[in-house]
Coordinates of C-alpha atoms in Angstrom, one line a residue:
M24 CA -93.1 15.7 35.6
N25 CA -95.7 17.9 33.9
L26 CA -96.4 15.1 31.4
R27 CA -95.4 11.4 31.2
V28 CA -96.3 9.1 28.4
T29 CA -95.8 5.3 28.6
D30 CA -96.2 2.7 25.8
L31 CA -98.8 4.8 24.1
A32 CA -100.6 3.5 20.9
C33 CA -102.4 6.0 18.7
A34 CA -104.9 5.6 15.9
R35 CA -105.9 7.7 12.9
G36 CA -109.3 6.5 11.9
P37 CA -109.3 2.7 11.8
A38 CA -105.6 2.4 11.5
Q39 CA -103.1 2.1 14.4
I40 CA -100.4 4.6 13.5
L41 CA -98.1 4.7 16.5
A42 CA -97.1 2.2 19.1
G43 CA -94.9 2.1 22.2
V44 CA -94.5 5.9 22.4
S45 CA -92.8 6.8 25.7
F46 CA -91.4 10.1 26.9
A47 CA -91.5 12.5 29.8
V48 CA -91.6 16.3 29.8
A49 CA -90.4 18.1 32.9
P50 CA -91.3 21.6 34.0
G51 CA -89.2 24.0 32.0
Q52 CA -88.7 21.6 29.2
A53 CA -89.8 21.5 25.5
L54 CA -90.1 18.4 23.4
I55 CA -89.9 18.9 19.6
L56 CA -91.6 16.3 17.5
R57 CA -90.0 15.5 14.2
G58 CA -91.0 13.2 11.4
P59 CA -92.3 13.5 7.8
N60 CA -95.8 14.5 6.9
G61 CA -98.2 11.7 7.8
A62 CA -95.9 10.1 10.3
G63 CA -98.4 10.7 13.2
K64 CA -97.3 13.9 14.8
T65 CA -100.9 15.4 14.7
T66 CA -102.3 12.0 15.8
L67 CA -100.0 12.0 18.8
L68 CA -100.9 15.5 19.8
R69 CA -104.6 15.0 19.5
T70 CA -104.3 11.9 21.7
L71 CA -102.3 13.8 24.3
A72 CA -105.0 16.5 24.3
G73 CA -107.8 13.9 24.8
L74 CA -109.4 14.5 21.4
T75 CA -108.6 10.9 20.2
P76 CA -108.7 8.0 22.7
P77 CA -105.5 6.0 22.9
L78 CA -105.5 2.4 21.9
A79 CA -103.1 1.4 24.7
G80 CA -100.7 3.0 27.2
T81 CA -101.0 5.8 29.6
I82 CA -100.8 9.6 29.7
E83 CA -100.0 11.0 33.1
A84 CA -100.7 14.7 33.7
E85 CA -102.7 16.8 36.2
P86 CA -106.4 17.2 35.3
D87 CA -106.9 20.0 32.8
A88 CA -103.2 20.5 32.5
I89 CA -103.0 20.4 28.7
A90 CA -103.8 23.2 26.2
Y91 CA -103.9 22.2 22.6
A92 CA -103.3 24.4 19.5
A93 CA -104.2 22.8 16.2
H94 CA -103.8 23.7 12.6
A95 CA -107.2 25.4 12.6
D96 CA -107.2 28.8 14.4
G97 CA -110.5 28.1 16.2
L98 CA -111.5 31.7 16.4
K99 CA -115.0 33.3 16.6
S100 CA -114.9 35.3 13.4
A101 CA -117.7 37.7 14.4
L102 CA -115.9 38.8 17.6
T103 CA -113.0 41.2 17.8
V104 CA -109.6 40.3 19.0
E105 CA -110.4 41.8 22.4
E106 CA -113.7 39.9 22.6
N107 CA -112.1 36.6 21.6
L108 CA -109.4 36.8 24.3
A109 CA -112.0 37.9 26.9
F110 CA -114.2 35.0 25.9
W111 CA -111.4 32.4 26.4
A112 CA -110.2 34.1 29.6
A113 CA -113.7 33.6 30.9
V114 CA -113.9 30.0 29.7
F115 CA -110.7 29.1 31.5
G116 CA -111.4 31.4 34.5
T117 CA -108.0 32.8 34.3
R118 CA -106.2 36.1 34.1
D119 CA -106.3 39.4 32.4
P120 CA -105.4 38.9 28.7
A121 CA -103.1 41.9 28.7
P122 CA -99.9 39.8 28.8
A123 CA -101.1 37.8 25.8
I124 CA -102.0 41.0 23.9
E125 CA -98.5 42.3 24.5
A126 CA -96.7 39.0 23.8
F127 CA -98.2 38.8 20.3
H128 CA -98.4 42.6 19.6
L129 CA -102.2 42.5 19.3
G130 CA -102.8 46.0 20.8
P131 CA -103.3 47.7 17.4
L132 CA -105.8 45.0 16.4
L133 CA -108.0 44.8 19.5
Q134 CA -111.1 46.2 17.7
R135 CA -110.6 44.2 14.5
R136 CA -113.0 41.3 13.9
A137 CA -111.2 38.0 13.7
G138 CA -113.0 37.3 10.4
E139 CA -111.4 40.4 8.9
M140 CA -107.8 39.5 9.8
S141 CA -105.0 38.1 7.7
A142 CA -103.9 34.5 8.1
G143 CA -100.8 35.6 10.1
Q144 CA -102.9 37.9 12.4
K145 CA -105.4 35.0 13.0
R146 CA -102.5 32.7 13.9
R147 CA -101.1 35.3 16.4
L148 CA -104.5 35.6 18.1
S149 CA -104.9 31.8 18.2
L150 CA -101.5 31.4 19.9
A151 CA -102.2 34.2 22.3
R152 CA -105.1 32.2 23.7
L153 CA -102.5 29.8 25.2
L154 CA -101.4 32.5 27.6
V155 CA -104.9 32.9 29.0
T156 CA -105.6 29.2 29.6
G157 CA -103.3 29.0 32.7
R158 CA -102.4 25.5 31.7
P159 CA -98.9 24.2 32.2
V160 CA -98.6 21.9 29.2
W161 CA -98.8 23.3 25.7
C162 CA -99.3 20.8 22.8
L163 CA -98.7 22.7 19.6
D164 CA -99.2 21.4 16.0
E165 CA -97.1 23.4 13.5
P166 CA -97.8 26.6 15.4
T167 CA -95.7 28.9 13.2
V168 CA -97.7 28.3 10.0
S169 CA -98.6 31.7 8.4
L170 CA -96.2 33.6 10.8
D171 CA -93.5 35.9 9.4
T172 CA -90.0 35.9 10.8
E173 CA -90.8 38.7 13.3
N174 CA -93.8 36.8 14.7
V175 CA -92.0 33.5 14.8
A176 CA -89.6 35.2 17.1
R177 CA -92.5 36.5 19.2
F178 CA -93.9 33.0 19.5
A179 CA -90.5 31.6 20.5
A180 CA -90.2 34.3 23.2
A181 CA -93.7 33.4 24.5
V182 CA -92.8 29.7 24.7
T183 CA -89.4 30.5 26.4
A184 CA -91.3 32.6 29.0
H185 CA -93.7 29.8 29.5
L186 CA -90.9 27.3 30.1
K187 CA -89.1 29.7 32.5
G188 CA -92.3 29.9 34.5
G189 CA -92.3 26.1 35.0
G190 CA -94.5 25.2 32.1
S191 CA -93.6 22.7 29.4
A192 CA -94.4 22.2 25.7
V193 CA -94.7 19.5 23.1
I194 CA -94.3 21.0 19.6
A195 CA -94.6 19.5 16.2
T196 CA -92.5 21.8 14.0
H197 CA -89.8 21.8 11.3
I198 CA -88.5 25.2 12.4
D199 CA -85.6 25.6 14.8
L200 CA -87.1 27.8 17.5
G201 CA -83.9 28.1 19.6
L202 CA -85.8 27.0 22.7
P203 CA -83.8 26.4 25.9
A204 CA -84.0 22.9 27.4
A205 CA -85.5 21.5 24.2
E206 CA -85.2 17.9 23.3
T207 CA -86.1 16.2 20.0
L208 CA -88.2 13.1 19.4
D209 CA -88.3 11.5 16.0
I210 CA -91.6 9.7 16.0
T211 CA -90.9 7.5 13.0
R212 CA -89.3 5.1 15.5
F213 CA -92.8 4.5 16.9
V214 CA -94.6 3.9 13.6
S215 CA -96.8 0.8 14.2
K216 CA -96.0 -2.5 12.5
R217 CA -99.7 -2.9 12.2
L218 CA -100.0 0.2 9.9
R219 CA -102.1 -0.9 6.9
A220 CA -100.2 -1.7 3.8
D221 CA -102.5 0.6 1.8
D222 CA -101.9 3.6 4.1
P223 CA -100.1 6.4 2.1
F224 CA -97.6 6.9 4.9
A225 CA -96.7 3.2 4.7
E226 CA -96.0 3.5 1.0
A227 CA -93.9 6.6 1.6
M228 CA -91.8 4.6 4.1
A229 CA -91.3 1.6 1.9

């Protein structure tokens, strides 16, 4: 397994949001997270990525196996597209960024500063970084935000290639990406009974 989660409990701030989360993602498999806004998809992904400590349970993966793409693009606005990708390739000590440039059609934008790009172009560059991490598990939070139809297709193709290469992905999205070997997990089944009564999500579920 690339990733195995057992009886995981996750918190958002002081509130326990999820409890008893268990699943496994094998090489070549994608897991699609479903649930309404506020259900805990982002909280779960941040916990998997090590950004928020779990309250309980275990996350089993190889060291440095997980690459996380959040809502924020996380780019260096003063650097060009080429410089951003070169920077991340150096950070991860991985490969030539050329495949990432091709996958997201960034060639015409290589000398454009990230701060001068449109929202959709920034998102493409942000997602292209995944290809230079060399990490087998991608945890993606609404990755198609700001992408048009053509670039959603490019993203789906990149994920498909990642899966075919033995990688795996956990993706929070409301879009059908048509991914092979994809399973769906509705995380509302794991909403914690300890969720505070004054939490907006608890009210929405009432």
